[in-house]
Short mmCIF file of C-alpha atoms in Angstrom, two decimals:
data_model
loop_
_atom_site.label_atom_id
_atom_site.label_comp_id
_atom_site.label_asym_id
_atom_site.label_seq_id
_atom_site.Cartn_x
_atom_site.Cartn_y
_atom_site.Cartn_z
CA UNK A 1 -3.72 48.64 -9.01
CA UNK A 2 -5.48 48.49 -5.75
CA UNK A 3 -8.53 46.28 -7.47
CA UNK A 4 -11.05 45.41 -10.52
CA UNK A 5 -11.96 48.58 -11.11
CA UNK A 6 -8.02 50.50 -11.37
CA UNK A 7 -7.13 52.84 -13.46
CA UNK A 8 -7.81 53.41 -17.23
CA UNK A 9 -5.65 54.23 -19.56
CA UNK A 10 -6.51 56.59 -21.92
CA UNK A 11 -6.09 55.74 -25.61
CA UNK A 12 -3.53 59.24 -26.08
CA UNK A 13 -1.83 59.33 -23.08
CA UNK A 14 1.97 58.87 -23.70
CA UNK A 15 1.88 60.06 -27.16
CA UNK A 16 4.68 62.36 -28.24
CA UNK A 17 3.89 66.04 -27.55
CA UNK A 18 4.97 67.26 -30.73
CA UNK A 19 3.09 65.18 -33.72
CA UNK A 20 5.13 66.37 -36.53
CA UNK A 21 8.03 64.27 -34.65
CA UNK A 22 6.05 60.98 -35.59
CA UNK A 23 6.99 58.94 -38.56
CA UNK A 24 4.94 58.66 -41.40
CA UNK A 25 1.33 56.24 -41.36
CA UNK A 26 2.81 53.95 -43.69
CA UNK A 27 5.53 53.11 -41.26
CA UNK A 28 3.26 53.41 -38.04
CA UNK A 29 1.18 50.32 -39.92
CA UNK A 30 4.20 48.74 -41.03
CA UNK A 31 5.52 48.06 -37.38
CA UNK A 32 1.63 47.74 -36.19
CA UNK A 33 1.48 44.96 -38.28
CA UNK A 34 4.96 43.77 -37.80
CA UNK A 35 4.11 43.76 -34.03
CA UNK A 36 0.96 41.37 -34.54
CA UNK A 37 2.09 38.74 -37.17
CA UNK A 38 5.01 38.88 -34.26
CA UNK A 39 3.43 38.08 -31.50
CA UNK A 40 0.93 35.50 -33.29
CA UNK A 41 3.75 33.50 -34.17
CA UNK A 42 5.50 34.24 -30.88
CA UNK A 43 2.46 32.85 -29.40
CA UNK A 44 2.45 30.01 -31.84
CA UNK A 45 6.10 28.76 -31.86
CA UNK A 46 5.74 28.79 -27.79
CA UNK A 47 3.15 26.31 -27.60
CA UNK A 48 2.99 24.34 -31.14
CA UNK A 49 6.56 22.37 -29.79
CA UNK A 50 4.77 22.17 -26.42
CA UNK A 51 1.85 20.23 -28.15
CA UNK A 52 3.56 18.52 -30.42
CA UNK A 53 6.40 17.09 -28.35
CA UNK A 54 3.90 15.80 -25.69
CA UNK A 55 1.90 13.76 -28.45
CA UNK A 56 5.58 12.52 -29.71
CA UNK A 57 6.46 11.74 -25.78
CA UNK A 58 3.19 9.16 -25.37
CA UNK A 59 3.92 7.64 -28.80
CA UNK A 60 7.61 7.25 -28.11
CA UNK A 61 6.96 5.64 -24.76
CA UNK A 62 4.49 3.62 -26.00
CA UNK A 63 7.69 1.32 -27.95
CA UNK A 64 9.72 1.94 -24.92
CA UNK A 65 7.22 -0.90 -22.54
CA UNK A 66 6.99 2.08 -20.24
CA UNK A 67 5.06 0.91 -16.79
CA UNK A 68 0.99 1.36 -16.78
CA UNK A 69 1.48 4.37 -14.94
CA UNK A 70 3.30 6.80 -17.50
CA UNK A 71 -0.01 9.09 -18.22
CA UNK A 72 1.13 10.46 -15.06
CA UNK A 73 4.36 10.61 -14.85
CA UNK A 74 4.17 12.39 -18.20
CA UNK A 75 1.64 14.74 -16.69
CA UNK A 76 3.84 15.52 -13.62
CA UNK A 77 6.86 16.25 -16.09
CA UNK A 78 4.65 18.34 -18.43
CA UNK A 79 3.30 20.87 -15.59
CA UNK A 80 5.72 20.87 -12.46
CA UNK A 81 8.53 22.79 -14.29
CA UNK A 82 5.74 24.98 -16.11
CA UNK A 83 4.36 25.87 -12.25
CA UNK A 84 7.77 26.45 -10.46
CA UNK A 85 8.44 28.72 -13.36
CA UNK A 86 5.18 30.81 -13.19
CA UNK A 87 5.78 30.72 -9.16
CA UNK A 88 8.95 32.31 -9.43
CA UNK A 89 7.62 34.85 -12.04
CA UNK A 90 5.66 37.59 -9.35
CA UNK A 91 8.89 36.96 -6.93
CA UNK A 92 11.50 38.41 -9.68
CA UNK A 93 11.94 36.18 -12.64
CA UNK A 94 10.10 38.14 -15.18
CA UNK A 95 12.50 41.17 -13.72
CA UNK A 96 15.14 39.32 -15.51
CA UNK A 97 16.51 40.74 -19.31
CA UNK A 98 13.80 39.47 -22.09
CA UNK A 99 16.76 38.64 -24.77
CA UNK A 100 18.23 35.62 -22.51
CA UNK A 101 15.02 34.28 -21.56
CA UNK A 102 13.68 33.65 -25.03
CA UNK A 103 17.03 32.04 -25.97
CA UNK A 104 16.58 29.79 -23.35
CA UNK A 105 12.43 29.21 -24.04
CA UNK A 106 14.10 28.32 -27.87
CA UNK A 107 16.76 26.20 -26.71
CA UNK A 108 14.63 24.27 -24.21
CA UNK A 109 12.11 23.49 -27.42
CA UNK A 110 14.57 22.08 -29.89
CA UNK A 111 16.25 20.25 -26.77
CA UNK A 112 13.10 19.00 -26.09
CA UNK A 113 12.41 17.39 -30.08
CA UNK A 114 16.35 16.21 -30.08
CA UNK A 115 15.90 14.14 -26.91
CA UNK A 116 12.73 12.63 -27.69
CA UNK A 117 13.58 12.14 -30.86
CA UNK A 118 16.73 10.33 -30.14
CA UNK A 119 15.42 8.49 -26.81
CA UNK A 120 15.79 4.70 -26.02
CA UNK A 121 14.99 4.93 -22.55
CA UNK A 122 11.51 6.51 -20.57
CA UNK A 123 14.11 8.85 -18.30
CA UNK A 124 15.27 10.35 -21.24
CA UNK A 125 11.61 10.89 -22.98
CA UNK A 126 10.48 12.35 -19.87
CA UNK A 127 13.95 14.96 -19.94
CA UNK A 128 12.63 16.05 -23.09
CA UNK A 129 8.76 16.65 -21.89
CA UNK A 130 10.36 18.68 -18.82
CA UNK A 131 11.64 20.65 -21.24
CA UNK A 132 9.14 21.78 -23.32
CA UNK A 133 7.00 22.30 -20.20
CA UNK A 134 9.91 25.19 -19.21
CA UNK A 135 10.56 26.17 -22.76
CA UNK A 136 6.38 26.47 -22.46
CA UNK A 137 6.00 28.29 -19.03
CA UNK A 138 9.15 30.90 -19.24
CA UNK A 139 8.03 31.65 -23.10
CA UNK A 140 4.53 32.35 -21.73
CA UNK A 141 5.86 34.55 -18.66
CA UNK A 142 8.14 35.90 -20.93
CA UNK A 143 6.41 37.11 -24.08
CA UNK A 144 2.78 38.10 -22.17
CA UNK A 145 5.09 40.13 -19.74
CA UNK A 146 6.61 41.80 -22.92
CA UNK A 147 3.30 43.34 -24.09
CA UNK A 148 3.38 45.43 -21.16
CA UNK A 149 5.58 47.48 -23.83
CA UNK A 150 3.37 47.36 -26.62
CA UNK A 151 -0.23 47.93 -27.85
CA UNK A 152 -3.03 45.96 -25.89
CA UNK A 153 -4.03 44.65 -29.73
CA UNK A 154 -1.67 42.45 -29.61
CA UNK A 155 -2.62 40.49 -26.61
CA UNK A 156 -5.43 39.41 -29.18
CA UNK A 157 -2.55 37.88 -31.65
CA UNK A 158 -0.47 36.16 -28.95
CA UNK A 159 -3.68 34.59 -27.60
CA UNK A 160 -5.00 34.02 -31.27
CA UNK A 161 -1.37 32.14 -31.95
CA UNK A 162 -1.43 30.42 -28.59
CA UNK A 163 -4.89 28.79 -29.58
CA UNK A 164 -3.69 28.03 -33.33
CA UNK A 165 -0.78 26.11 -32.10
CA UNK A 166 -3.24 23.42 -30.10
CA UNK A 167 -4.70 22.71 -34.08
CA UNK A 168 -1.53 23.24 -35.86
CA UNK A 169 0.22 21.06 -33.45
CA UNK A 170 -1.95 17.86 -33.40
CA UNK A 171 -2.91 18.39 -36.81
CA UNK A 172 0.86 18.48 -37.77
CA UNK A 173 2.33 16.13 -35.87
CA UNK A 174 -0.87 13.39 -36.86
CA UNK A 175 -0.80 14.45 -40.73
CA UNK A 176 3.58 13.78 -40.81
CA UNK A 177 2.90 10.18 -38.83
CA UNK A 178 -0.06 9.08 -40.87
CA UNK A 179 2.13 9.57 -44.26
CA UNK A 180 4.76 7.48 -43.42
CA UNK A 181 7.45 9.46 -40.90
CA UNK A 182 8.13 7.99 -38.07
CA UNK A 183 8.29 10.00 -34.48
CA UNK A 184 11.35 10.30 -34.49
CA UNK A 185 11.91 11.68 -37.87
CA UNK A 186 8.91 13.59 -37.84
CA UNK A 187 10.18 15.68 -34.59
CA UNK A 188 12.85 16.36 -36.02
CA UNK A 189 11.66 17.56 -39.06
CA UNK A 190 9.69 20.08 -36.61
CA UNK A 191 13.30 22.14 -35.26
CA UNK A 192 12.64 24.62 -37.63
CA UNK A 193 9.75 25.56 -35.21
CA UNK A 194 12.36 27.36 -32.21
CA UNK A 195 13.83 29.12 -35.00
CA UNK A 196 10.84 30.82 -35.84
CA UNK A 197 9.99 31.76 -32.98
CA UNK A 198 13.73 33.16 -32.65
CA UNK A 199 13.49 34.81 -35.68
CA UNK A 200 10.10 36.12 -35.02
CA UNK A 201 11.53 38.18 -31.40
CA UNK A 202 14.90 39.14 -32.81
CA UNK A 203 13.86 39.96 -36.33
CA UNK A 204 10.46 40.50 -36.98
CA UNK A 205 8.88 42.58 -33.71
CA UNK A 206 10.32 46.22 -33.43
CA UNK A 207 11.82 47.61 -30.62
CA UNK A 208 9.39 49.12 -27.82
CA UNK A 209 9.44 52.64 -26.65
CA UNK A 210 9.89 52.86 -23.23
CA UNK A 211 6.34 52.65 -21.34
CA UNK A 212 3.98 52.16 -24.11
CA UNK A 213 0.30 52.84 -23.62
CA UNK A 214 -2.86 51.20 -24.44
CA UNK A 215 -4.63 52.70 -26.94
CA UNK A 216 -6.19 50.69 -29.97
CA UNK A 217 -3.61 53.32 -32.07
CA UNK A 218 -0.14 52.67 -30.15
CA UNK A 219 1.38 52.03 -33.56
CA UNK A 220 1.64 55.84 -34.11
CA UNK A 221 5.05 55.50 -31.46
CA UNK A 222 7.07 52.90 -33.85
CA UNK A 223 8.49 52.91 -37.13
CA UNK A 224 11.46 50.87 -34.95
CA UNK A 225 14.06 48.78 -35.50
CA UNK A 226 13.74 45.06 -35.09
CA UNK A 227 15.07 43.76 -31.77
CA UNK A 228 18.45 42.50 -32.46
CA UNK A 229 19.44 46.22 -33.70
CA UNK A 230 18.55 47.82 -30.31
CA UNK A 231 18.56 47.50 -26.71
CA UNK A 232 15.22 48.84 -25.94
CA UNK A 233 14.17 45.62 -24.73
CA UNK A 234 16.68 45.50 -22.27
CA UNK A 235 15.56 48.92 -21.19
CA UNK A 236 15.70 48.17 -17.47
CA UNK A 237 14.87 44.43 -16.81
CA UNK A 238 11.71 45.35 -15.94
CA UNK A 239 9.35 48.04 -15.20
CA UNK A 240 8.26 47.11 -12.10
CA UNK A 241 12.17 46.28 -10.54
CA UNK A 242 11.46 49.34 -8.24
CA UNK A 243 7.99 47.56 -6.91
CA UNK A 244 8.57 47.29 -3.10
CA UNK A 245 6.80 44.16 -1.86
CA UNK A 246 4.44 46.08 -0.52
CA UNK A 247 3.42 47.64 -3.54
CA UNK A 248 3.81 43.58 -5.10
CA UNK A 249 0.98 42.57 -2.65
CA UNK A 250 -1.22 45.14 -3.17
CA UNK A 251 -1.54 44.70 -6.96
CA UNK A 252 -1.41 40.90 -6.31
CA UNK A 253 -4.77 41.31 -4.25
CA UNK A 254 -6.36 43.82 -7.10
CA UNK A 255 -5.22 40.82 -9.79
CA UNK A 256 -7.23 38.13 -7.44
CA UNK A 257 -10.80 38.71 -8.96
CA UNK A 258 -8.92 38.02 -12.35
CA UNK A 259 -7.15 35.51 -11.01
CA UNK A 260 -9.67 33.05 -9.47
CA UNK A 261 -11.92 33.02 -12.29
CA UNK A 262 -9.39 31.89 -14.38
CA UNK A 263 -7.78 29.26 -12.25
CA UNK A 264 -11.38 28.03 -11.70
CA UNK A 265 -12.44 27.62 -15.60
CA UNK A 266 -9.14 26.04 -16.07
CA UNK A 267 -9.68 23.34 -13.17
CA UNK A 268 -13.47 22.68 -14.04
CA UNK A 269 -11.63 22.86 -18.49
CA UNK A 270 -8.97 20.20 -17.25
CA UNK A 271 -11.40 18.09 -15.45
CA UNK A 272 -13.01 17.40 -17.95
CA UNK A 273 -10.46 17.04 -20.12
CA UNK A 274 -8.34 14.79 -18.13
CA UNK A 275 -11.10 12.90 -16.27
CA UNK A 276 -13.89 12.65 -18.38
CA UNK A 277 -13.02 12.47 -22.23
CA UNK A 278 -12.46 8.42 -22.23
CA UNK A 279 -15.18 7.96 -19.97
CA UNK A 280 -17.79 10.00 -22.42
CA UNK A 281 -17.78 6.57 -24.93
CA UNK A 282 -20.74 5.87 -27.06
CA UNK A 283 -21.04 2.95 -28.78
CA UNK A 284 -24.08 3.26 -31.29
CA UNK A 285 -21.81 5.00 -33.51
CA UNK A 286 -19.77 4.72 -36.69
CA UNK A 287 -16.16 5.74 -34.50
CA UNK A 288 -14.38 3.67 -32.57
CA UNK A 289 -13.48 4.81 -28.93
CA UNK A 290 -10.05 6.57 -29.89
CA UNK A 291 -11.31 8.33 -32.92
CA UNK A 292 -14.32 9.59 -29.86
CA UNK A 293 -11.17 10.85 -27.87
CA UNK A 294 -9.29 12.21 -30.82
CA UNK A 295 -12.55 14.51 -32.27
CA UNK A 296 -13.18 15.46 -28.61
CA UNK A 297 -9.71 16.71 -28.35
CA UNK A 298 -9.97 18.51 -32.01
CA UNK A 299 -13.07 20.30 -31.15
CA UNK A 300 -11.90 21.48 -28.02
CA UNK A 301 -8.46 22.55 -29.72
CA UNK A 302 -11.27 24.26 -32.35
CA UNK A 303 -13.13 26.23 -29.66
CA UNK A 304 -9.98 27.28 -28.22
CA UNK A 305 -8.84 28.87 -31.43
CA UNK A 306 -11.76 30.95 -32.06
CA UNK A 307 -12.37 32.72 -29.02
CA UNK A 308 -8.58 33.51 -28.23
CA UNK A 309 -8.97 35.15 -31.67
CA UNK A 310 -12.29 36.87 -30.96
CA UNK A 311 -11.45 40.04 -28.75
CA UNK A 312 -11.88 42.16 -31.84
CA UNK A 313 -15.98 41.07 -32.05
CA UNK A 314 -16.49 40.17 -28.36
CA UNK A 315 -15.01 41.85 -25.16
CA UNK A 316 -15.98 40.28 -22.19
CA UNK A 317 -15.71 42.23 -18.81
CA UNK A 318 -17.00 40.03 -16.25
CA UNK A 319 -14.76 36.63 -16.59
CA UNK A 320 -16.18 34.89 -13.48
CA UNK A 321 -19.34 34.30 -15.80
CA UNK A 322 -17.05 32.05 -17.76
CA UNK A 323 -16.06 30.42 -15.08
CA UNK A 324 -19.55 29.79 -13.36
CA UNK A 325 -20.70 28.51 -17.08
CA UNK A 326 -17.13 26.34 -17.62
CA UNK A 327 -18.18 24.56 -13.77
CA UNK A 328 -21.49 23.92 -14.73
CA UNK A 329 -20.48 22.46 -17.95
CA UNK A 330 -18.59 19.99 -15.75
CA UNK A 331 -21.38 19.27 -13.27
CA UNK A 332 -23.54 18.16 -16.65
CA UNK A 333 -20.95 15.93 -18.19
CA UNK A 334 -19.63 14.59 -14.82
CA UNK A 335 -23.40 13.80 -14.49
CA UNK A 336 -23.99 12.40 -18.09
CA UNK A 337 -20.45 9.93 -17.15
CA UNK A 338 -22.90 9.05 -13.78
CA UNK A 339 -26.28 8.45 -15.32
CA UNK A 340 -25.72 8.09 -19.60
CA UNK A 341 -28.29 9.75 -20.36
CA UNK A 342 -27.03 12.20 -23.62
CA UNK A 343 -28.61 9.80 -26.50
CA UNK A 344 -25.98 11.24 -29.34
CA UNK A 345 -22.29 11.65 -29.50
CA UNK A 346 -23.19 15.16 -31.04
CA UNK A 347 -24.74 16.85 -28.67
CA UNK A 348 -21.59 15.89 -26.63
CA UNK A 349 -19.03 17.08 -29.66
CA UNK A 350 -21.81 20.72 -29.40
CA UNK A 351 -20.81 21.40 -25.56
CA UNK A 352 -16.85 20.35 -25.55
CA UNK A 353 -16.45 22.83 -28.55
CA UNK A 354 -18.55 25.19 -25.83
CA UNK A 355 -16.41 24.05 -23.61
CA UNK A 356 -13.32 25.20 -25.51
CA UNK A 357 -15.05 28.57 -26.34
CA UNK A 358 -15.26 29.26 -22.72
CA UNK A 359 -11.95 28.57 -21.89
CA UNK A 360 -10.46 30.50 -24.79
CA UNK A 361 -12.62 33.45 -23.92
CA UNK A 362 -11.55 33.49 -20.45
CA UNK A 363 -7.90 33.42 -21.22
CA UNK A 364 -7.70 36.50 -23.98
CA UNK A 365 -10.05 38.48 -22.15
CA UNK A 366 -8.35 38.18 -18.59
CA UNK A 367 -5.42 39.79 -19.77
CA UNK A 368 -6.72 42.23 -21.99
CA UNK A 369 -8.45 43.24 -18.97
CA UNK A 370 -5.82 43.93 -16.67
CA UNK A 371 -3.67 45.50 -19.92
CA UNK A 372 -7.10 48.06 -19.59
CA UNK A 373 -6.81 48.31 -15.79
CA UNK A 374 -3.43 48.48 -14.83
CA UNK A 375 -1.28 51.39 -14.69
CA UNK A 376 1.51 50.99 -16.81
CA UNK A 377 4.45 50.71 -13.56
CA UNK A 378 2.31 47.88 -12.80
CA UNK A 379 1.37 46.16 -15.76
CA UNK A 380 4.52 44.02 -16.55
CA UNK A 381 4.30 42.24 -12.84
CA UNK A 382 0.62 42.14 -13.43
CA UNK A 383 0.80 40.07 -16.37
CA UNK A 384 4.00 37.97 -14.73
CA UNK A 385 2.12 37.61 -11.89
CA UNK A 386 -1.48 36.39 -13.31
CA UNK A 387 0.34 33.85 -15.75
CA UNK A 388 -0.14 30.97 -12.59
CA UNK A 389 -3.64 30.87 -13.67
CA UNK A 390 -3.87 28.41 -16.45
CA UNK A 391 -1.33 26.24 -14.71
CA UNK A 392 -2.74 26.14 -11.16
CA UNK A 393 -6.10 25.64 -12.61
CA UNK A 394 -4.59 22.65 -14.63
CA UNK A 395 -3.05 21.36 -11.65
CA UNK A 396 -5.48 21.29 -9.20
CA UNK A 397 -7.77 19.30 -11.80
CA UNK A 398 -4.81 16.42 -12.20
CA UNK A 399 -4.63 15.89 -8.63
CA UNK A 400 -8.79 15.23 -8.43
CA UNK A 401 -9.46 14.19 -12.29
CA UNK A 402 -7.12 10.92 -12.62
CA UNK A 403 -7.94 9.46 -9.23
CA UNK A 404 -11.74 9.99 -10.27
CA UNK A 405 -11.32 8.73 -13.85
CA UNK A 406 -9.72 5.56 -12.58
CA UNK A 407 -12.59 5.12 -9.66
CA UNK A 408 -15.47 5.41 -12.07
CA UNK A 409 -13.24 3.25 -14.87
CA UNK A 410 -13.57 0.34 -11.89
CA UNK A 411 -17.62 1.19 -12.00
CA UNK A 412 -17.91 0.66 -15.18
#
């Protein structure tokens, strides 16, 4: 992939030269849709612990008199393992067999509930964060590497189950606490979560040919065998092991104009996430200042979900346009947290659901684009490789955002 505009794929090539060899339609759909409920709950289980254990984490250390400063050290737990996992991704980690990687993404998320659950002390809550952020990052590198093998549909489901799990999370892990369960109890009663996801690799997604293409009808190669009857997915660690680093570079410097977009609406996203939220506080209305925070956070969540499950109604080709729009939506609510001059809380609730919209969008249609552009050698280390995105953008907004939120909390 030498840049933006690489190769296409077309929508036959690949497909068996002799079509009377090709099982019947009724099993072609079968593993189609086998494949997508798959990977939506692949996408879900990989992030719904991640969500849910970080809300448990804050609560948790909240009885624990943890020192004023534990926003941040739960931040830094939550994404340093996630980036030194998506580092070591382009440099061979995604090269290694997919089987032992999602056991470990599962074991690091029901680690993560157990220690949390079971914590008395903040070292040990903090354990448990750093390991959903790994069971997080290596599930993402892991399973978004893994549709190199499949159809590009079902990019769309991970992404769709990936922006479900930010609802289903919260909403979850809020619902079980305001009936009566305690944290503790309530994470717990949340382990069935890494066996699904488990379950849903091993049993539920059949096994991928070797090389599949792109085309909107790539069901027509399976009527397979789930997972754990075959070795297909340890069909060479990886397509790209024979990449020299030459060949690394050069589709790492095609990937950059996907890249920086996405790192950028992630940052400007985060910012305002992270830095702005608490600070955007109106008081002529019926909700208190956490119940502000908590709807800002749902309607975010909410944008999130619908345009990571969009890409069947709404293809975007040009994602620096969502980043340009996601920076100027920070410029106007850095400069509404300057100058309060927004007179309603819902015109505020209207652009952080925008806000989440353009971040969703930006995330479901990056990949699919490189899944269009990249030849199919290069595709698994492509999507490897472009993975840092999210969490670089994320991270460069924590190192500006809190130091900004607490300077304009001291205006105030």
């Amino acid at each position: 992939m030498g840049g933006c505009a690489g190769r296409r794929l077309s929508d036959s090539e690949g497909e068996e030269a002799n079509p009377a060899l090709r099982p019947p339609p009724q099993d072609r759909q079968g593993a189609h849709w086998k494949n997508a409920v798959g990977f939506w709950l692949l996408g879900l289980c990989n992030n719904f612990s991640y969500v849910v254990m970080l809300s448990a984490a804050h609560d948790i250390l909240s009885h624990q008199r943890a020192p004023g400063n534990q926003s941040h050290a739960v931040l830094l737990a939550d994404i340093l393992p996630t980036l030194v996992i998506k580092l070591l991704a382009p440099l061979g980690l995604h090269l290694m067999p997919y089987s032992p990687r999602v056991l470990t993404s599962g074991v690091c998320a029901a680690g993560s509930f157990i220690l949390v659950a079971f914590s008395h002390s903040v070292g040990i809550s903090l354990c448990g964060v750093v390991l959903a952020s790994i069971s997080s990052g290596l599930g993402e590198v892991t399973f978004l590497s893994l549709t190199a093998f499949y159809p590009r549909a079902v990019i769309s489901w991970w992404s769709s189950g990936t922006g479900g799990a930010g609802l289903l999370g919260a909403l979850s892990y809020l619902g079980l606490t305001q009936a009566g369960l305690s944290p503790q109890h309530t994470l717990l009663s949340m382990l069935g979560v890494p066996a699904l996801l488990l379950t849903s690799y091993f049993l539920l997604l059949t096994s991928p040919g070797p090389q599949d293409p792109g085309g909107e009808g790539e069901a027509d190669t399976a009527a397979r065998q789930p997972l754990i009857n075959s070795e297909a997915p340890e069909w060479k660690p990886g397509s790209s092991s024979h990449l020299s680093l030459q060949e690394r570079w050069t589709v790492f410097k095609g990937l950059l104009c996907y890249i920086v977009p996405l790192v950028l609406v992630y940052f400007a996203e985060y910012f305002i996430n992270q830095g702005l939220f608490e600070l955007l506080f109106f008081r002529n209305t019926f909700l208190s200042h956490a119940q502000q925070y908590r709807w800002y956070q749902m309607l975010y969540q909410a944008g999130v979900f619908a345009s990571r499950s969009s890409l069947r109604c709404c293809r975007i080709r040009h994602t620096w346009a969502l980043a340009l729009l996601q920076c100027l939506n920070l410029a106007f609510l850095l400069a509404d947290v300057w100058l309060s001059f927004l007179p309603s809380i819902y015109l505020v609730f209207l652009i952080i659901l925008y806000e989440g919209l353009l971040g969703g969008a930006a995330y479901v249609n990056t990949f699919h684009n490189i899944a269009l552009e990249t030849s199919s050698e290069h595709r698994e280390f492509a999507m490897a490789t472009t993975c840092i995105s999210d969490t670089l953008g994320i991270s460069l907004s924590g190192l500006l955002a809190l130091p900004l939120h607490d300077f304009l909390c001291q205006l105030s």
